[in-house]
Short mmCIF file of N, CA and C and ligand atoms in Angstrom, two decimals:
data_model
loop_
_atom_site.label_atom_id
_atom_site.label_comp_id
_atom_site.label_asym_id
_atom_site.label_seq_id
_atom_site.Cartn_x
_atom_site.Cartn_y
_atom_site.Cartn_z
N MET F 490 306.18 155.25 79.07
CA MET F 490 306.97 154.22 78.36
C MET F 490 308.44 154.61 78.48
N SER F 491 309.31 153.64 78.77
CA SER F 491 310.75 153.95 78.74
C SER F 491 311.36 153.10 77.64
N ILE F 492 312.35 153.66 76.94
CA ILE F 492 313.00 152.96 75.82
C ILE F 492 314.51 153.01 76.03
N LYS F 493 315.15 151.84 75.80
CA LYS F 493 316.61 151.77 76.00
C LYS F 493 317.21 151.05 74.79
N GLU F 494 318.23 151.63 74.19
CA GLU F 494 318.87 150.98 73.05
C GLU F 494 319.73 149.81 73.55
N THR F 495 319.74 148.74 72.78
CA THR F 495 320.56 147.57 73.14
C THR F 495 321.98 147.78 72.62
N ILE F 496 322.81 146.75 72.73
CA ILE F 496 324.18 146.85 72.19
C ILE F 496 324.16 146.91 70.66
N LEU F 497 322.99 146.57 70.08
CA LEU F 497 322.85 146.60 68.62
C LEU F 497 322.09 147.87 68.23
N LYS F 498 322.75 148.70 67.43
CA LYS F 498 322.16 150.01 67.07
C LYS F 498 320.77 149.86 66.47
N ASP F 499 319.85 150.74 66.90
CA ASP F 499 318.46 150.77 66.40
C ASP F 499 317.59 149.62 66.92
N CYS F 500 318.16 148.77 67.79
CA CYS F 500 317.37 147.69 68.41
C CYS F 500 317.08 148.15 69.85
N PHE F 501 315.77 148.26 70.20
CA PHE F 501 315.41 148.89 71.47
C PHE F 501 314.56 147.97 72.36
N ILE F 502 314.77 148.10 73.65
CA ILE F 502 313.90 147.45 74.66
C ILE F 502 312.92 148.51 75.12
N ILE F 503 311.63 148.15 75.10
CA ILE F 503 310.59 149.10 75.48
C ILE F 503 309.88 148.58 76.73
N ASP F 504 309.79 149.46 77.73
CA ASP F 504 309.02 149.14 78.95
C ASP F 504 307.79 150.03 78.97
N PRO F 505 306.62 149.51 78.59
CA PRO F 505 305.42 150.37 78.56
C PRO F 505 305.00 150.73 79.98
N LYS F 506 304.37 151.90 80.12
CA LYS F 506 303.84 152.31 81.44
C LYS F 506 302.56 151.50 81.69
N VAL F 507 302.53 150.85 82.87
CA VAL F 507 301.37 149.99 83.20
C VAL F 507 300.53 150.71 84.25
N PHE F 508 299.25 150.95 83.93
CA PHE F 508 298.33 151.62 84.86
C PHE F 508 297.51 150.55 85.58
N LYS F 509 297.82 150.33 86.87
CA LYS F 509 297.11 149.29 87.62
C LYS F 509 296.06 149.92 88.52
N ASP F 510 294.92 149.23 88.62
CA ASP F 510 293.94 149.65 89.63
C ASP F 510 293.19 148.41 90.09
N LYS F 511 292.15 148.62 90.85
CA LYS F 511 291.48 147.45 91.49
C LYS F 511 290.88 146.51 90.43
N ARG F 512 290.70 147.04 89.15
CA ARG F 512 290.09 146.18 88.11
C ARG F 512 291.15 145.31 87.43
N GLY F 513 292.40 145.78 87.45
CA GLY F 513 293.45 145.07 86.71
C GLY F 513 294.50 146.05 86.22
N TYR F 514 294.78 146.05 84.88
CA TYR F 514 295.76 147.02 84.37
C TYR F 514 295.41 147.47 82.96
N PHE F 515 296.02 148.62 82.58
CA PHE F 515 295.92 149.14 81.19
C PHE F 515 297.31 149.57 80.75
N LEU F 516 297.63 149.32 79.48
CA LEU F 516 298.87 149.89 78.93
C LEU F 516 298.68 150.17 77.44
N GLU F 517 299.42 151.14 76.95
CA GLU F 517 299.46 151.39 75.52
C GLU F 517 300.52 150.45 74.94
N SER F 518 300.10 149.50 74.12
CA SER F 518 301.08 148.51 73.61
C SER F 518 301.92 149.12 72.48
N PHE F 519 301.44 150.19 71.85
CA PHE F 519 302.27 150.93 70.88
C PHE F 519 301.70 152.33 70.72
N ASN F 520 302.60 153.30 70.68
CA ASN F 520 302.20 154.69 70.42
C ASN F 520 303.24 155.26 69.45
N GLN F 521 302.81 155.52 68.22
CA GLN F 521 303.77 155.89 67.17
C GLN F 521 304.53 157.18 67.52
N GLU F 522 303.81 158.14 68.08
CA GLU F 522 304.44 159.45 68.38
C GLU F 522 305.50 159.29 69.48
N SER F 523 305.13 158.57 70.55
CA SER F 523 306.08 158.37 71.66
C SER F 523 307.29 157.57 71.18
N PHE F 524 307.01 156.57 70.34
CA PHE F 524 308.10 155.71 69.83
C PHE F 524 309.07 156.54 68.99
N GLN F 525 308.48 157.38 68.09
CA GLN F 525 309.33 158.19 67.19
C GLN F 525 310.14 159.20 68.00
N LYS F 526 309.49 159.83 69.01
CA LYS F 526 310.20 160.82 69.85
C LYS F 526 311.38 160.16 70.57
N ALA F 527 311.15 158.93 71.08
CA ALA F 527 312.19 158.26 71.90
C ALA F 527 313.31 157.65 71.05
N THR F 528 312.98 157.25 69.81
CA THR F 528 313.99 156.54 69.01
C THR F 528 314.50 157.35 67.82
N GLY F 529 313.70 158.35 67.41
CA GLY F 529 314.06 159.10 66.20
C GLY F 529 313.72 158.33 64.93
N LEU F 530 313.01 157.19 65.11
CA LEU F 530 312.67 156.34 63.95
C LEU F 530 311.20 156.54 63.56
N GLN F 531 310.95 156.69 62.29
CA GLN F 531 309.58 156.79 61.77
C GLN F 531 309.17 155.40 61.31
N ILE F 532 308.29 154.76 62.06
CA ILE F 532 307.89 153.39 61.73
C ILE F 532 306.40 153.35 61.43
N ASP F 533 306.05 152.78 60.28
CA ASP F 533 304.63 152.59 59.93
C ASP F 533 304.37 151.08 59.82
N PHE F 534 303.82 150.50 60.87
CA PHE F 534 303.53 149.06 60.86
C PHE F 534 302.33 148.78 59.95
N VAL F 535 302.39 147.67 59.21
CA VAL F 535 301.31 147.34 58.26
C VAL F 535 300.69 145.97 58.54
N GLN F 536 301.36 145.17 59.41
CA GLN F 536 300.84 143.81 59.63
C GLN F 536 301.10 143.41 61.07
N ASP F 537 300.06 142.85 61.71
CA ASP F 537 300.21 142.30 63.07
C ASP F 537 300.17 140.78 62.97
N ASN F 538 301.06 140.13 63.68
CA ASN F 538 301.09 138.66 63.70
C ASN F 538 300.88 138.15 65.12
N GLU F 539 300.39 136.92 65.21
CA GLU F 539 300.27 136.25 66.51
C GLU F 539 300.64 134.79 66.32
N SER F 540 301.41 134.25 67.28
CA SER F 540 301.65 132.80 67.24
C SER F 540 301.55 132.21 68.64
N PHE F 541 301.07 130.99 68.70
CA PHE F 541 300.95 130.23 69.94
C PHE F 541 301.93 129.07 69.84
N SER F 542 302.67 128.83 70.92
CA SER F 542 303.63 127.71 70.90
C SER F 542 303.71 127.08 72.29
N THR F 543 304.15 125.83 72.30
CA THR F 543 304.33 125.15 73.59
C THR F 543 305.82 125.17 73.97
N LYS F 544 306.10 124.74 75.21
CA LYS F 544 307.46 124.82 75.75
C LYS F 544 308.46 124.08 74.84
N GLY F 545 309.58 124.72 74.59
CA GLY F 545 310.63 124.09 73.78
C GLY F 545 310.52 124.40 72.30
N VAL F 546 309.39 125.02 71.90
CA VAL F 546 309.27 125.41 70.48
C VAL F 546 310.24 126.55 70.22
N LEU F 547 311.02 126.39 69.13
CA LEU F 547 311.95 127.43 68.70
C LEU F 547 311.56 127.83 67.29
N ARG F 548 311.17 129.08 67.13
CA ARG F 548 310.82 129.60 65.80
C ARG F 548 311.93 130.56 65.37
N GLY F 549 312.56 130.25 64.23
CA GLY F 549 313.61 131.14 63.74
C GLY F 549 314.90 130.39 63.51
N LEU F 550 315.89 131.16 63.27
CA LEU F 550 316.04 132.59 63.12
C LEU F 550 315.65 132.99 61.70
N HIS F 551 314.65 133.91 61.61
CA HIS F 551 314.08 134.25 60.30
C HIS F 551 314.34 135.70 59.93
N PHE F 552 314.37 135.94 58.64
CA PHE F 552 314.35 137.30 58.11
C PHE F 552 313.84 137.26 56.68
N GLN F 553 313.34 138.41 56.21
CA GLN F 553 312.97 138.56 54.81
C GLN F 553 314.06 139.39 54.15
N LYS F 554 314.47 139.00 52.95
CA LYS F 554 315.59 139.64 52.27
C LYS F 554 315.17 140.92 51.55
N GLY F 555 316.17 141.79 51.36
CA GLY F 555 316.03 142.94 50.48
C GLY F 555 314.92 143.90 50.87
N LYS F 556 314.15 144.33 49.88
CA LYS F 556 313.16 145.40 50.12
C LYS F 556 312.00 144.91 50.98
N TYR F 557 311.89 143.58 51.13
CA TYR F 557 310.80 143.04 51.97
C TYR F 557 311.25 142.83 53.41
N SER F 558 312.47 143.28 53.73
CA SER F 558 312.95 143.17 55.10
C SER F 558 311.96 143.85 56.05
N GLN F 559 311.76 143.22 57.24
CA GLN F 559 310.74 143.72 58.18
C GLN F 559 311.37 144.21 59.48
N ALA F 560 310.97 145.40 59.89
CA ALA F 560 311.20 145.81 61.28
C ALA F 560 310.04 145.21 62.08
N LYS F 561 310.29 144.79 63.32
CA LYS F 561 309.24 144.14 64.12
C LYS F 561 309.23 144.70 65.54
N LEU F 562 308.03 144.70 66.11
CA LEU F 562 307.86 145.05 67.52
C LEU F 562 307.25 143.82 68.21
N ILE F 563 308.05 143.17 69.02
CA ILE F 563 307.68 141.86 69.60
C ILE F 563 307.18 142.04 71.02
N ARG F 564 306.07 141.38 71.34
CA ARG F 564 305.65 141.36 72.75
C ARG F 564 304.97 140.04 73.06
N VAL F 565 304.97 139.67 74.33
CA VAL F 565 304.41 138.38 74.76
C VAL F 565 303.09 138.63 75.46
N ILE F 566 302.04 138.00 74.96
CA ILE F 566 300.71 138.15 75.54
C ILE F 566 300.54 137.18 76.72
N SER F 567 301.08 135.98 76.56
CA SER F 567 301.04 135.05 77.71
C SER F 567 302.29 134.17 77.66
N GLY F 568 302.81 133.85 78.84
CA GLY F 568 303.98 132.98 78.94
C GLY F 568 305.28 133.76 78.90
N GLU F 569 306.38 133.02 78.57
CA GLU F 569 307.71 133.64 78.57
C GLU F 569 308.55 133.03 77.45
N ILE F 570 309.29 133.88 76.77
CA ILE F 570 310.18 133.41 75.70
C ILE F 570 311.58 133.99 75.90
N LEU F 571 312.57 133.32 75.29
CA LEU F 571 313.87 133.95 75.11
C LEU F 571 313.87 134.46 73.68
N ASP F 572 313.91 135.76 73.52
CA ASP F 572 313.88 136.37 72.20
C ASP F 572 315.31 136.67 71.78
N VAL F 573 315.64 136.34 70.53
CA VAL F 573 317.02 136.52 70.05
C VAL F 573 317.01 137.23 68.70
N VAL F 574 317.86 138.24 68.58
CA VAL F 574 317.99 138.94 67.30
C VAL F 574 319.46 138.96 66.88
N VAL F 575 319.69 138.93 65.58
CA VAL F 575 321.06 138.93 65.02
C VAL F 575 321.15 140.08 64.02
N ASP F 576 322.19 140.89 64.17
CA ASP F 576 322.43 142.00 63.25
C ASP F 576 323.03 141.43 61.95
N ILE F 577 322.27 141.48 60.85
CA ILE F 577 322.82 140.95 59.59
C ILE F 577 323.02 142.09 58.58
N ARG F 578 323.27 143.29 59.13
CA ARG F 578 323.57 144.44 58.25
C ARG F 578 325.07 144.40 57.96
N PRO F 579 325.47 144.05 56.73
CA PRO F 579 326.90 143.83 56.44
C PRO F 579 327.81 145.00 56.82
N ASP F 580 327.28 146.22 56.76
CA ASP F 580 328.14 147.39 57.04
C ASP F 580 328.04 147.83 58.50
N SER F 581 327.37 147.03 59.32
CA SER F 581 327.20 147.41 60.73
C SER F 581 328.43 146.99 61.55
N PRO F 582 328.85 147.83 62.52
CA PRO F 582 329.97 147.44 63.39
C PRO F 582 329.63 146.22 64.25
N THR F 583 328.32 145.92 64.37
CA THR F 583 327.93 144.73 65.15
C THR F 583 327.39 143.62 64.24
N PHE F 584 327.87 143.60 62.99
CA PHE F 584 327.46 142.56 62.03
C PHE F 584 327.69 141.16 62.63
N LEU F 585 326.61 140.36 62.59
CA LEU F 585 326.60 138.98 63.12
C LEU F 585 326.78 138.91 64.64
N GLN F 586 326.56 140.03 65.31
CA GLN F 586 326.46 139.94 66.77
C GLN F 586 324.99 139.75 67.11
N HIS F 587 324.71 139.12 68.26
CA HIS F 587 323.31 138.89 68.63
C HIS F 587 323.02 139.47 70.01
N PHE F 588 321.73 139.62 70.25
CA PHE F 588 321.24 140.10 71.55
C PHE F 588 320.07 139.23 71.93
N SER F 589 320.01 138.83 73.21
CA SER F 589 318.86 138.02 73.64
C SER F 589 318.27 138.63 74.90
N ILE F 590 316.97 138.40 75.08
CA ILE F 590 316.25 138.98 76.23
C ILE F 590 315.03 138.12 76.53
N LYS F 591 314.69 137.98 77.80
CA LYS F 591 313.45 137.29 78.18
C LYS F 591 312.30 138.28 78.08
N LEU F 592 311.32 137.93 77.27
CA LEU F 592 310.09 138.73 77.19
C LEU F 592 308.97 137.87 77.78
N SER F 593 308.10 138.49 78.56
CA SER F 593 307.04 137.68 79.17
C SER F 593 305.80 138.53 79.43
N SER F 594 304.69 137.85 79.67
CA SER F 594 303.46 138.57 80.01
C SER F 594 303.63 139.24 81.38
N ASN F 595 304.57 138.74 82.17
CA ASN F 595 304.81 139.37 83.49
C ASN F 595 305.65 140.65 83.36
N ASN F 596 306.77 140.54 82.65
CA ASN F 596 307.63 141.74 82.58
C ASN F 596 307.14 142.75 81.55
N LYS F 597 306.27 142.31 80.64
CA LYS F 597 305.62 143.22 79.67
C LYS F 597 306.63 143.98 78.79
N LYS F 598 307.87 143.51 78.84
CA LYS F 598 308.87 144.17 77.98
C LYS F 598 308.59 143.86 76.51
N GLN F 599 308.96 144.81 75.66
CA GLN F 599 308.84 144.63 74.21
C GLN F 599 310.22 144.83 73.60
N LEU F 600 310.43 144.21 72.43
CA LEU F 600 311.70 144.40 71.72
C LEU F 600 311.39 144.93 70.32
N PHE F 601 312.01 146.06 69.99
CA PHE F 601 311.92 146.57 68.62
C PHE F 601 313.13 146.06 67.84
N VAL F 602 312.85 145.36 66.75
CA VAL F 602 313.89 144.75 65.91
C VAL F 602 313.92 145.49 64.58
N PRO F 603 315.01 146.16 64.24
CA PRO F 603 315.03 146.92 62.98
C PRO F 603 315.10 146.01 61.76
N LYS F 604 314.95 146.62 60.58
CA LYS F 604 315.09 145.85 59.33
C LYS F 604 316.49 145.25 59.28
N HIS F 605 316.62 144.18 58.50
CA HIS F 605 317.92 143.52 58.28
C HIS F 605 318.50 142.93 59.56
N PHE F 606 317.58 142.40 60.35
CA PHE F 606 317.96 141.59 61.51
C PHE F 606 317.27 140.23 61.35
N ALA F 607 317.93 139.18 61.83
CA ALA F 607 317.27 137.87 61.94
C ALA F 607 316.64 137.80 63.32
N HIS F 608 315.50 137.13 63.40
CA HIS F 608 314.74 137.08 64.66
C HIS F 608 314.27 135.66 64.93
N GLY F 609 314.35 135.28 66.20
CA GLY F 609 313.82 133.97 66.60
C GLY F 609 313.53 133.98 68.09
N PHE F 610 312.78 132.98 68.53
CA PHE F 610 312.54 132.87 69.98
C PHE F 610 312.35 131.43 70.38
N LEU F 611 312.63 131.17 71.65
CA LEU F 611 312.44 129.85 72.26
C LEU F 611 311.42 130.02 73.38
N VAL F 612 310.43 129.16 73.44
CA VAL F 612 309.41 129.24 74.48
C VAL F 612 309.94 128.59 75.77
N LEU F 613 309.96 129.36 76.84
CA LEU F 613 310.49 128.89 78.13
C LEU F 613 309.37 128.42 79.06
N SER F 614 308.17 128.95 78.86
CA SER F 614 307.02 128.59 79.72
C SER F 614 306.27 127.41 79.08
N GLU F 615 305.26 126.89 79.78
CA GLU F 615 304.50 125.73 79.24
C GLU F 615 303.89 126.07 77.88
N THR F 616 303.35 127.29 77.78
CA THR F 616 302.85 127.77 76.47
C THR F 616 303.15 129.27 76.39
N ALA F 617 303.08 129.80 75.19
CA ALA F 617 303.30 131.25 75.01
C ALA F 617 302.55 131.74 73.78
N ILE F 618 301.99 132.94 73.94
CA ILE F 618 301.36 133.61 72.79
C ILE F 618 302.16 134.88 72.53
N ILE F 619 302.63 135.00 71.28
CA ILE F 619 303.45 136.14 70.88
C ILE F 619 302.66 136.98 69.90
N ASN F 620 302.72 138.29 70.10
CA ASN F 620 302.08 139.21 69.15
C ASN F 620 303.19 140.11 68.64
N TYR F 621 303.28 140.30 67.29
CA TYR F 621 304.29 141.26 66.83
C TYR F 621 303.83 142.01 65.59
N LYS F 622 304.23 143.26 65.58
CA LYS F 622 303.90 144.18 64.49
C LYS F 622 305.05 144.17 63.48
N CYS F 623 304.71 144.28 62.18
CA CYS F 623 305.74 144.31 61.12
C CYS F 623 305.52 145.54 60.25
N ASP F 624 306.63 146.12 59.78
CA ASP F 624 306.48 147.32 58.94
C ASP F 624 306.55 146.99 57.45
N GLU F 625 306.54 145.69 57.14
CA GLU F 625 306.50 145.24 55.74
C GLU F 625 305.67 143.96 55.70
N TYR F 626 304.97 143.75 54.57
CA TYR F 626 304.11 142.57 54.47
C TYR F 626 304.94 141.29 54.32
N TYR F 627 304.31 140.21 54.71
CA TYR F 627 304.89 138.88 54.49
C TYR F 627 305.12 138.67 52.99
N HIS F 628 306.32 138.18 52.68
CA HIS F 628 306.62 137.93 51.26
C HIS F 628 307.41 136.62 51.19
N LYS F 629 306.68 135.54 50.97
CA LYS F 629 307.24 134.18 51.09
C LYS F 629 308.53 134.02 50.31
N GLU F 630 308.54 134.59 49.08
CA GLU F 630 309.70 134.42 48.20
C GLU F 630 310.96 135.07 48.78
N SER F 631 310.76 135.98 49.72
CA SER F 631 311.94 136.68 50.28
C SER F 631 312.40 136.08 51.61
N GLU F 632 311.71 135.00 52.02
CA GLU F 632 312.05 134.43 53.33
C GLU F 632 313.42 133.77 53.32
N SER F 633 314.16 133.97 54.41
CA SER F 633 315.42 133.26 54.60
C SER F 633 315.63 133.13 56.11
N GLY F 634 316.79 132.60 56.47
CA GLY F 634 317.02 132.43 57.91
C GLY F 634 318.38 131.82 58.19
N ILE F 635 318.70 131.74 59.49
CA ILE F 635 319.98 131.18 59.96
C ILE F 635 319.64 130.04 60.92
N ILE F 636 320.36 128.95 60.80
CA ILE F 636 320.11 127.81 61.70
C ILE F 636 320.33 128.25 63.15
N TYR F 637 319.47 127.77 64.05
CA TYR F 637 319.45 128.29 65.44
C TYR F 637 320.75 128.02 66.20
N ASN F 638 321.42 126.92 65.83
CA ASN F 638 322.66 126.53 66.57
C ASN F 638 323.91 126.84 65.75
N ASP F 639 323.83 127.90 64.99
CA ASP F 639 324.97 128.30 64.16
C ASP F 639 326.25 128.46 65.00
N ARG F 640 327.33 127.85 64.54
CA ARG F 640 328.58 127.86 65.34
C ARG F 640 329.17 129.26 65.48
N HIS F 641 328.97 130.07 64.45
CA HIS F 641 329.56 131.42 64.49
C HIS F 641 328.82 132.29 65.52
N LEU F 642 327.51 132.12 65.58
CA LEU F 642 326.69 132.93 66.52
C LEU F 642 326.84 132.41 67.94
N ASN F 643 326.86 131.08 68.08
CA ASN F 643 327.01 130.46 69.41
C ASN F 643 326.02 131.02 70.43
N ILE F 644 324.76 131.00 70.09
CA ILE F 644 323.69 131.54 70.95
C ILE F 644 323.43 130.59 72.13
N ASP F 645 323.34 131.15 73.33
CA ASP F 645 322.97 130.37 74.51
C ASP F 645 321.44 130.42 74.64
N TRP F 646 320.78 129.32 74.27
CA TRP F 646 319.30 129.29 74.27
C TRP F 646 318.73 128.94 75.65
N LEU F 647 319.60 128.74 76.62
CA LEU F 647 319.23 128.50 78.03
C LEU F 647 318.70 127.09 78.30
N LEU F 648 317.95 126.50 77.35
CA LEU F 648 317.43 125.14 77.57
C LEU F 648 318.24 124.14 76.77
N GLU F 649 318.11 122.85 77.12
CA GLU F 649 318.78 121.76 76.40
C GLU F 649 318.20 121.64 74.98
N SER F 650 319.04 121.68 73.98
CA SER F 650 318.53 121.66 72.59
C SER F 650 317.87 120.33 72.24
N LYS F 651 318.14 119.27 73.04
CA LYS F 651 317.52 117.96 72.67
C LYS F 651 316.00 118.04 72.79
N ASP F 652 315.50 119.01 73.57
CA ASP F 652 314.04 119.13 73.77
C ASP F 652 313.39 120.15 72.82
N PHE F 653 314.19 120.71 71.92
CA PHE F 653 313.63 121.77 71.07
C PHE F 653 312.68 121.17 70.03
N ILE F 654 311.68 121.96 69.69
CA ILE F 654 310.71 121.59 68.65
C ILE F 654 310.80 122.63 67.53
N LEU F 655 311.28 122.19 66.37
CA LEU F 655 311.44 123.10 65.24
C LEU F 655 310.64 122.62 64.04
N SER F 656 310.23 123.56 63.19
CA SER F 656 309.57 123.18 61.93
C SER F 656 310.60 122.50 61.02
N GLU F 657 310.07 121.75 60.05
CA GLU F 657 310.96 121.09 59.06
C GLU F 657 311.85 122.16 58.42
N LYS F 658 311.19 123.26 58.09
CA LYS F 658 311.90 124.38 57.41
C LYS F 658 313.05 124.89 58.28
N ASP F 659 312.79 125.10 59.56
CA ASP F 659 313.81 125.69 60.43
C ASP F 659 314.96 124.74 60.70
N GLN F 660 314.68 123.43 60.60
CA GLN F 660 315.76 122.44 60.82
C GLN F 660 316.79 122.46 59.68
N LYS F 661 316.35 123.04 58.54
CA LYS F 661 317.23 123.02 57.36
C LYS F 661 317.79 124.41 57.01
N LEU F 662 317.63 125.35 57.93
CA LEU F 662 318.13 126.71 57.62
C LEU F 662 319.65 126.70 57.48
N PRO F 663 320.17 127.57 56.62
CA PRO F 663 321.63 127.61 56.39
C PRO F 663 322.39 128.24 57.56
N SER F 664 323.71 128.09 57.51
CA SER F 664 324.59 128.70 58.53
C SER F 664 325.01 130.09 58.07
N CYS F 665 325.58 130.84 58.99
CA CYS F 665 326.13 132.17 58.64
C CYS F 665 327.21 132.02 57.58
N ARG F 666 327.98 130.96 57.74
CA ARG F 666 329.10 130.71 56.79
C ARG F 666 328.56 130.59 55.36
N GLU F 667 327.44 129.85 55.23
CA GLU F 667 326.86 129.66 53.89
C GLU F 667 326.22 130.96 53.39
N LEU F 668 325.54 131.66 54.30
CA LEU F 668 324.77 132.85 53.90
C LEU F 668 325.66 134.05 53.59
N PHE F 669 326.69 134.21 54.43
CA PHE F 669 327.46 135.46 54.33
C PHE F 669 328.90 135.19 53.92
N SER F 670 329.15 134.00 53.45
CA SER F 670 330.48 133.53 53.01
C SER F 670 331.59 134.07 53.91
N ILE F 671 331.44 133.73 55.22
CA ILE F 671 332.50 134.11 56.18
C ILE F 671 333.34 132.87 56.50
N LYS F 672 334.52 133.10 56.99
CA LYS F 672 335.42 131.99 57.33
C LYS F 672 335.02 131.43 58.70
N GLY F 673 335.34 130.17 58.94
CA GLY F 673 335.19 129.62 60.29
C GLY F 673 333.80 129.13 60.60
C1 T46 L 137 305.39 134.69 58.94
C2 T46 L 137 304.11 134.44 58.21
C3 T46 L 137 303.68 133.15 57.94
N1 T46 L 137 302.50 132.95 57.28
C4 T46 L 137 302.07 131.56 57.04
C5 T46 L 137 303.09 130.73 56.28
C6 T46 L 137 302.93 129.36 56.87
O1 T46 L 137 301.94 128.63 56.17
C7 T46 L 137 302.42 129.59 58.30
C8 T46 L 137 303.50 129.41 59.34
O2 T46 L 137 304.61 130.18 58.93
P1 T46 L 137 306.00 129.98 59.63
O3 T46 L 137 306.23 128.54 59.93
O4 T46 L 137 307.05 130.72 58.82
O5 T46 L 137 305.78 130.74 61.02
P2 T46 L 137 306.91 131.09 62.08
O6 T46 L 137 307.92 130.00 62.16
O7 T46 L 137 306.21 131.52 63.32
O8 T46 L 137 307.63 132.36 61.44
C9 T46 L 137 307.81 133.57 62.14
O9 T46 L 137 308.75 133.31 63.14
C10 T46 L 137 309.75 134.24 63.43
C11 T46 L 137 309.97 134.26 64.91
C12 T46 L 137 309.60 135.59 62.87
O10 T46 L 137 310.14 136.57 63.39
C13 T46 L 137 308.89 135.76 61.61
O11 T46 L 137 307.98 136.83 61.74
C14 T46 L 137 308.19 134.59 61.10
O12 T46 L 137 309.09 134.00 60.18
O13 T46 L 137 301.95 130.95 58.32
C15 T46 L 137 301.70 134.00 56.85
O14 T46 L 137 300.62 133.78 56.26
N2 T46 L 137 302.12 135.29 57.09
C16 T46 L 137 303.28 135.54 57.75
O15 T46 L 137 303.61 136.74 57.98
#
């Protein structure tokens, strides 16, 4: 497994070692010891999630507030997504900066998203199945998020937004300006 830190501190891209043979392939999708050695982070995941979406579905940008904030390990079982994370740690030098990466069943890349980040993805392939581990349980009352087309973030989602499919909830998410009382 190789691990590389992104421009956002504690946010890592993971390339698992893939063992191919005439039958197909094998990989370790998570190894706590290797992860801790490579990142210096002690992570205890407690919940695994899976979602299926069709092309143009955009889920996010979501986060859980306060003590229910979740670190996540995102990977794509089938298809391809543009995965986007936003640093919402007020004291971080990269506060409100974002990072995006294509994750797919082909490239097998994974993204580790630390606590106090917003996370979302757009499905680029006809369909996609996403599996992700969380280090804190789902806590509905703590759910919040940032609207996907926030002017301050100015995220390039690669596809035309007129074709996006969002939940009712995600269409009404607040802006950074409303959430973090910033100017502009
Ligand atoms: C997240 C979650 C949801 N649910 C229930 C609540 C709803 O009845 C239903 C769909 O939830 P939601 O529309 O919030 O699902 P997504 O839009 O895929 O949300 C996720 O999308 C982005 C990309 C994330 O990173 C978060 O993990 C998560 O917010 O599943 C649960 O029972 N447990 C859970 O952990």
